[in-house]
Amino acid sequence: MSTISTERSAPVTIATGIPVFDGHNDTLLDLPLTGRSFFERSEQGHLDLPRAREGSLGGGFFAVFIRDPEFVMDVPAPAVAAGIDADDRPAVVMGLAGRYSDPDRLPPQMALDYAQREAMRAVARLFRLEAESAGAAKVVRTAAELRQCLGDGTFAMELHFEGAEAIDPEFDALEVYYQAGLRSLGITWSRPNRFGYGVPFQFPASPDTGPGLTDLGKALVRECNRLGIMVDLSHLNEAGFWDVAAISEAPLVATHSNVHAICASTRNLTERQLDAIRASEGIVGLNFNCGFLHPEGNRGSDLDLGCMVDHLDALVERLGDDKVGLGSDFDGATMPEGVRDVSLLPNLIEAMRARGYDDATIRKVAYENWLRVMELTWGA
Ligand code: ZN
């Protein structure tokens, strides 16, 4: 169907001299919806391998996200019914973020067999990308593999579940997916499941939107600790966050969230949450979604890159410069024009330089801090 470049591209250090490892993308979801190839440069979506090379992206977390069943059946119609512009692709792709802003309109929890079937498809998609890349891309399972990839220019893909809907109460699927390569798991997306309660998308609002983890959710955290699967807090509500903080022996991680004091979205982190992340030696990945950056919560793409650096400054001030990374949300959110796809990542690096970030700090934020947390969580 498509021409796959088997040529090994040059190392990732071309565009900025510094590779970026990114805490979140929804590319596994976007590829089948748009029908594009990961190996050909496209104007659709935000991330493919040629554009990753242009932008010095060395790799990132590839999320497996399960859409609501009725949404999969007919993509645009429910969006239109819910008042979302069918051309607002991020909103359509992610399955009606709008409907998750009202706790009284939440869809029913999805069936396990459906979620497992969909997860199987998405995980297979990732492994097929690895196979088709003929060595240009690799699913990383250890910190040493991640370090190696970032050093030699092999594109590093970390398997992540955004929501644990595909995990059964006996954790059989968790065991199997771990053996396959699962190394990071968000207990919830922004909806409830058998393990906990995600934050509905609200602005301005506190992330303290409901109850904490279920007993099964607490057991899931322990299982993830035992196996060495990173637990991602980005879509959890605040009570769930504190439950994980009390139970988990690993660093606390929010792969793609911002600063609540600047943008009061439920998806962002309060100062108390940031303090807990710092105390645990954890990390926060900066989310590029305009609605989680803009001080007024505006979702349009006409957002200055300086606003992204404002969040980075606040994260560095609260966490220290070794606990801040990037977590773009490419292919799952509305990006600011200046980084409208991954090829423009160097613009963000330049904006950091313009604000006075030196090369050593930029390296930490770009990839070294993620490496540090993966080493602590997975073992070196
Ligand atoms: Zn997300």
Coordinates of C-alpha atoms and ligand atoms in Angstrom, one line a residue:
M1 CA 0.0 0.0 0.0
S2 CA 2.8 2.4 0.8
T3 CA 6.4 2.7 0.1
I4 CA 8.3 2.1 3.2
S5 CA 11.7 3.7 3.6
T6 CA 14.1 1.1 4.9
E7 CA 17.0 3.5 4.7
R8 CA 18.3 4.2 8.2
S9 CA 18.0 7.9 8.7
A10 CA 20.7 10.1 10.1
P11 CA 21.0 10.4 13.9
V12 CA 18.3 12.4 15.5
T13 CA 20.6 15.2 16.5
I14 CA 20.5 17.1 13.2
A15 CA 17.9 19.8 13.6
T16 CA 18.7 21.1 17.1
G17 CA 21.7 19.0 18.2
I18 CA 19.5 17.6 21.0
P19 CA 17.0 14.7 20.6
V20 CA 13.6 14.9 22.2
F21 CA 11.9 12.0 23.9
D22 CA 8.2 12.8 24.3
G23 CA 5.8 11.7 27.0
H24 CA 2.7 11.3 25.0
N25 CA 1.3 10.8 21.5
D26 CA -2.0 9.4 20.1
T27 CA -0.5 8.4 16.7
L28 CA -1.6 4.7 17.0
L29 CA -5.1 6.1 17.1
D30 CA -4.7 8.6 14.3
L31 CA -3.0 6.4 11.7
P32 CA -6.0 4.2 11.0
L33 CA -8.4 7.1 11.1
T34 CA -6.5 9.1 8.5
G35 CA -5.2 6.1 6.5
R36 CA -1.7 7.7 6.3
S37 CA 1.6 5.8 6.6
F38 CA 3.9 6.3 9.5
F39 CA 6.8 6.1 7.1
E40 CA 5.8 8.8 4.6
R41 CA 5.8 12.5 5.2
S42 CA 2.2 13.6 5.5
E43 CA 0.4 17.0 6.0
Q44 CA -2.2 15.1 8.0
G45 CA -1.9 14.5 11.7
H46 CA 1.1 15.6 13.7
L47 CA 3.6 12.8 13.8
D48 CA 5.2 10.4 11.2
L49 CA 8.8 9.2 11.0
P50 CA 10.0 11.7 8.4
R51 CA 8.6 14.7 10.3
A52 CA 10.0 13.2 13.6
R53 CA 13.5 13.2 11.9
E54 CA 13.0 16.8 10.8
G55 CA 12.1 17.9 14.4
S56 CA 14.8 15.8 16.1
L57 CA 12.2 13.7 17.9
G58 CA 14.1 10.6 19.1
G59 CA 11.0 8.7 20.3
G60 CA 8.2 8.8 22.8
F61 CA 5.3 7.1 24.6
F62 CA 2.8 5.6 22.1
A63 CA -0.6 5.5 23.7
V64 CA -3.2 2.8 23.3
F65 CA -6.5 4.6 23.8
I66 CA -9.8 2.8 23.5
R67 CA -12.7 4.9 22.1
D68 CA -16.2 4.4 23.3
P69 CA -17.9 1.7 21.2
E70 CA -20.7 3.8 19.6
F71 CA -18.1 6.3 18.7
V72 CA -16.1 3.7 16.7
M73 CA -19.2 2.7 14.8
D74 CA -19.7 6.2 13.4
V75 CA -17.0 8.7 13.9
P76 CA -18.5 12.1 12.9
A77 CA -22.2 11.8 13.7
P78 CA -22.0 11.7 17.5
A79 CA -19.6 14.6 17.4
V80 CA -22.0 16.7 15.4
A81 CA -24.8 15.7 17.7
A82 CA -22.8 16.8 20.7
G83 CA -22.2 20.2 19.1
I84 CA -18.5 19.5 18.1
D85 CA -17.3 20.6 14.7
A86 CA -16.6 17.4 12.7
D87 CA -13.5 19.2 11.4
D88 CA -12.2 19.7 14.9
R89 CA -10.2 16.5 14.4
P90 CA -8.6 16.3 17.9
A91 CA -11.9 16.5 19.6
V92 CA -13.4 14.0 17.2
V93 CA -10.5 11.6 17.5
M94 CA -10.4 11.6 21.2
G95 CA -14.1 10.8 21.4
L96 CA -16.0 13.9 22.4
A97 CA -14.0 15.5 25.1
G98 CA -17.0 17.7 25.5
R99 CA -19.2 14.8 26.7
Y100 CA -16.7 14.2 29.4
S101 CA -17.1 17.7 30.8
D102 CA -20.4 16.8 32.4
P103 CA -20.2 14.0 35.0
D104 CA -24.0 13.4 34.6
R105 CA -23.6 12.6 30.9
L106 CA -20.8 10.0 31.1
P107 CA -21.2 7.0 28.8
P108 CA -21.5 3.6 30.5
Q109 CA -18.3 1.8 31.3
M110 CA -17.1 -0.2 28.4
A111 CA -17.2 -4.0 28.2
L112 CA -13.9 -5.8 28.9
D113 CA -14.1 -8.0 25.8
Y114 CA -14.6 -4.9 23.6
A115 CA -11.7 -3.1 25.3
Q116 CA -9.4 -6.0 25.0
R117 CA -10.1 -6.5 21.3
E118 CA -9.4 -2.8 20.6
A119 CA -6.3 -2.8 22.7
M120 CA -5.0 -5.9 20.8
R121 CA -5.4 -4.1 17.5
A122 CA -3.6 -1.0 18.7
V123 CA -0.7 -3.0 20.2
A124 CA -0.4 -5.1 17.1
R125 CA -0.2 -1.8 15.1
L126 CA 2.8 -0.7 17.2
F127 CA 4.6 -4.0 16.7
R128 CA 3.9 -3.9 12.9
L129 CA 5.4 -0.4 12.8
E130 CA 8.5 -1.7 14.4
A131 CA 8.7 -4.6 12.0
E132 CA 8.0 -2.5 8.9
S133 CA 10.7 0.1 10.0
A134 CA 13.4 -2.5 9.3
G135 CA 15.4 -1.3 12.2
A136 CA 14.7 2.4 12.0
A137 CA 12.2 2.2 15.0
K138 CA 12.2 0.0 18.1
V139 CA 9.8 -0.8 20.9
V140 CA 11.9 -0.2 24.0
R141 CA 11.5 -2.3 27.1
T142 CA 14.5 -1.3 29.2
A143 CA 16.2 2.0 30.1
A144 CA 19.4 0.7 28.5
E145 CA 17.5 0.2 25.2
L146 CA 16.0 3.7 25.4
R147 CA 19.4 5.2 26.1
Q148 CA 20.9 3.2 23.2
C149 CA 18.2 4.4 20.8
L150 CA 18.5 8.0 21.7
G151 CA 22.3 7.7 21.2
D152 CA 22.3 6.0 17.8
G153 CA 19.2 7.5 16.2
T154 CA 16.9 4.5 16.3
F155 CA 13.4 5.9 16.9
A156 CA 12.3 4.7 20.4
M157 CA 8.7 3.7 21.0
E158 CA 7.4 3.1 24.5
L159 CA 4.2 1.1 24.8
H160 CA 1.7 3.0 27.0
F161 CA -2.0 2.4 27.9
E162 CA -4.1 5.5 28.3
G163 CA -6.7 4.1 30.6
A164 CA -6.8 0.5 31.9
E165 CA -10.1 -0.6 30.4
A166 CA -8.4 -3.6 28.7
I167 CA -7.0 -4.9 32.0
D168 CA -9.1 -7.6 33.7
P169 CA -9.7 -7.8 37.5
E170 CA -7.3 -10.8 37.7
F171 CA -4.5 -8.9 35.9
D172 CA -4.0 -11.6 33.4
A173 CA -3.9 -9.1 30.6
L174 CA -1.5 -6.9 32.6
E175 CA 0.9 -9.8 32.8
V176 CA 0.7 -10.7 29.1
Y177 CA 1.0 -7.1 28.0
Y178 CA 3.9 -6.5 30.3
Q179 CA 5.7 -9.5 28.7
A180 CA 4.8 -8.1 25.3
G181 CA 6.3 -4.7 26.1
L182 CA 3.9 -2.6 28.1
R183 CA 5.9 -0.3 30.3
S184 CA 3.6 2.6 31.2
L185 CA -0.1 2.7 32.1
G186 CA -2.5 5.5 32.9
I187 CA -5.1 4.0 35.3
T188 CA -7.9 6.1 33.7
W189 CA -8.5 8.4 30.8
S190 CA -10.9 11.2 31.6
R191 CA -13.8 8.8 32.4
P192 CA -14.4 6.3 35.1
N193 CA -13.5 2.6 34.9
R194 CA -13.2 -0.3 37.3
F195 CA -10.0 1.0 38.7
G196 CA -10.8 4.7 39.3
Y197 CA -12.2 8.0 38.2
G198 CA -10.6 10.3 35.5
V199 CA -11.0 14.0 35.6
P200 CA -13.8 15.3 33.3
F201 CA -12.5 18.2 31.1
Q202 CA -13.5 21.4 32.9
F203 CA -12.3 25.0 33.1
P204 CA -11.9 26.7 35.4
A205 CA -12.2 23.9 37.9
S206 CA -10.3 22.0 40.5
P207 CA -9.0 18.5 39.6
D208 CA -10.7 17.3 42.8
T209 CA -13.7 16.0 41.0
G210 CA -14.7 12.8 42.7
P211 CA -13.8 9.7 44.6
G212 CA -10.3 8.0 44.6
L213 CA -9.2 4.6 43.3
T214 CA -11.4 1.6 43.8
D215 CA -9.8 -1.3 45.8
L216 CA -9.0 -2.9 42.4
G217 CA -7.3 0.3 41.3
K218 CA -5.1 0.2 44.4
A219 CA -4.2 -3.4 43.7
L220 CA -3.4 -2.4 40.1
V221 CA -0.9 0.2 41.4
R222 CA 0.9 -2.6 43.4
E223 CA 0.9 -4.9 40.4
C224 CA 2.5 -2.2 38.3
N225 CA 5.1 -1.6 40.9
R226 CA 5.9 -5.3 41.1
L227 CA 6.2 -5.6 37.3
G228 CA 8.0 -2.4 36.7
I229 CA 5.2 -0.6 34.7
M230 CA 5.2 3.2 35.2
V231 CA 1.9 4.5 36.5
D232 CA 0.8 7.7 34.7
L233 CA -1.3 10.2 36.7
S234 CA -2.2 12.6 33.9
H235 CA -6.0 11.9 33.6
L236 CA -6.7 10.9 37.2
N237 CA -8.7 13.1 39.5
E238 CA -7.0 14.5 42.6
A239 CA -8.3 11.8 45.0
G240 CA -7.0 9.1 42.7
F241 CA -3.7 11.0 42.5
W242 CA -3.3 11.0 46.3
D243 CA -4.2 7.3 46.5
V244 CA -1.4 6.5 44.0
A245 CA 1.0 8.8 45.9
A246 CA 0.2 6.8 49.1
I247 CA 0.6 3.4 47.6
S248 CA 3.2 3.6 44.9
E249 CA 6.9 2.9 45.5
A250 CA 7.9 4.4 42.1
P251 CA 8.4 8.1 41.2
L252 CA 5.1 9.9 40.6
V253 CA 4.6 10.7 36.9
A254 CA 2.2 12.9 34.9
T255 CA 3.2 12.3 31.3
H256 CA 1.2 15.1 29.7
S257 CA -0.2 17.8 32.1
N258 CA 0.5 21.4 32.9
V259 CA 0.4 24.0 35.7
H260 CA -3.0 24.6 37.3
A261 CA -1.9 28.0 38.7
I262 CA -1.5 29.2 35.1
C263 CA -4.3 27.4 33.4
A264 CA -7.0 26.2 35.7
S265 CA -8.0 23.1 33.8
T266 CA -8.9 19.9 35.6
R267 CA -6.2 18.2 33.6
N268 CA -3.5 20.3 35.2
L269 CA -1.6 19.9 38.4
T270 CA -2.0 21.9 41.6
E271 CA 1.0 23.1 43.6
R272 CA 0.5 20.4 46.2
Q273 CA 0.5 17.8 43.5
L274 CA 3.7 19.2 42.0
D275 CA 5.3 19.1 45.4
A276 CA 4.4 15.4 45.8
I277 CA 5.9 14.7 42.4
R278 CA 9.1 16.5 43.3
A279 CA 9.4 14.6 46.6
S280 CA 9.0 11.3 44.8
E281 CA 11.7 12.1 42.2
G282 CA 9.0 12.0 39.5
I283 CA 8.4 14.1 36.4
V284 CA 5.8 16.1 34.6
G285 CA 5.7 16.2 30.8
L286 CA 4.6 19.5 29.3
N287 CA 1.3 19.1 27.3
F288 CA 1.1 21.2 24.1
N289 CA -2.7 21.2 24.0
C290 CA -3.8 24.8 23.7
G291 CA -6.7 24.4 26.1
F292 CA -4.4 23.1 28.8
L293 CA -1.9 26.0 28.3
H294 CA -3.9 29.1 27.7
P295 CA -4.5 31.1 30.9
E296 CA -8.1 31.7 29.8
G297 CA -8.6 28.1 28.7
N298 CA -8.9 29.1 25.0
R299 CA -8.6 26.1 22.7
G300 CA -7.6 27.9 19.5
S301 CA -4.2 27.3 18.0
D302 CA -3.2 31.0 18.0
L303 CA -1.2 30.6 21.1
D304 CA 2.3 32.1 21.5
L305 CA 5.1 29.6 22.3
G306 CA 6.0 31.9 25.1
C307 CA 3.0 30.5 27.0
M308 CA 4.5 27.0 26.8
V309 CA 7.7 28.3 28.2
D310 CA 5.7 30.1 31.0
H311 CA 4.5 26.6 32.0
L312 CA 8.0 25.2 31.7
D313 CA 9.4 28.0 33.9
A314 CA 6.7 27.3 36.6
L315 CA 7.4 23.6 36.5
V316 CA 11.1 24.1 36.8
E317 CA 10.6 26.5 39.6
R318 CA 8.4 24.1 41.6
L319 CA 10.0 20.8 40.6
G320 CA 13.6 21.6 39.8
D321 CA 15.1 21.3 36.3
D322 CA 15.6 17.5 36.6
K323 CA 11.9 16.7 37.0
V324 CA 10.5 18.4 33.9
G325 CA 10.0 16.9 30.4
L326 CA 7.8 17.2 27.3
G327 CA 4.6 15.3 26.7
S328 CA 3.2 16.8 23.6
D329 CA -0.1 15.0 23.0
F330 CA 0.7 15.0 19.2
D331 CA -2.1 13.5 17.2
G332 CA -4.6 13.9 20.1
A333 CA -4.9 17.6 20.7
T334 CA -4.9 21.1 19.2
M335 CA -1.3 22.3 19.0
P336 CA -0.1 25.9 19.0
E337 CA 0.7 27.1 15.4
G338 CA 4.4 27.3 16.2
V339 CA 4.6 23.6 16.9
R340 CA 1.6 22.5 14.8
D341 CA 3.4 19.3 14.0
V342 CA 6.5 17.4 15.2
S343 CA 8.8 18.9 12.5
L344 CA 8.5 22.2 14.2
L345 CA 9.7 21.0 17.7
P346 CA 12.9 23.0 17.2
N347 CA 10.8 26.2 17.5
L348 CA 10.0 25.2 21.1
I349 CA 13.7 24.6 21.8
E350 CA 14.5 28.0 20.4
A351 CA 11.8 29.6 22.6
M352 CA 13.5 28.0 25.6
R353 CA 16.9 29.3 24.5
A354 CA 15.4 32.8 24.1
R355 CA 14.1 32.6 27.7
G356 CA 17.6 31.8 28.9
Y357 CA 17.6 28.0 29.1
D358 CA 21.2 26.7 28.5
D359 CA 22.1 23.6 26.6
A360 CA 22.5 21.5 29.7
T361 CA 19.0 22.3 31.0
I362 CA 17.5 21.9 27.5
R363 CA 19.0 18.4 27.3
K364 CA 17.4 17.5 30.7
V365 CA 14.0 18.7 29.6
A366 CA 14.3 17.2 26.1
Y367 CA 15.2 13.6 27.1
E368 CA 17.5 13.1 30.1
N369 CA 14.9 13.5 32.7
W370 CA 12.6 10.9 31.1
L371 CA 15.6 8.6 31.0
R372 CA 16.3 9.2 34.7
V373 CA 12.7 8.3 35.6
M374 CA 12.6 5.3 33.4
E375 CA 15.8 4.0 35.0
L376 CA 14.3 4.5 38.5
T377 CA 11.0 2.8 37.5
W378 CA 12.2 0.0 35.3
G379 CA 15.7 -0.4 36.7
A380 CA 18.8 0.8 34.9
Ligands
ZN1 ZN -4.3 12.2 27.3

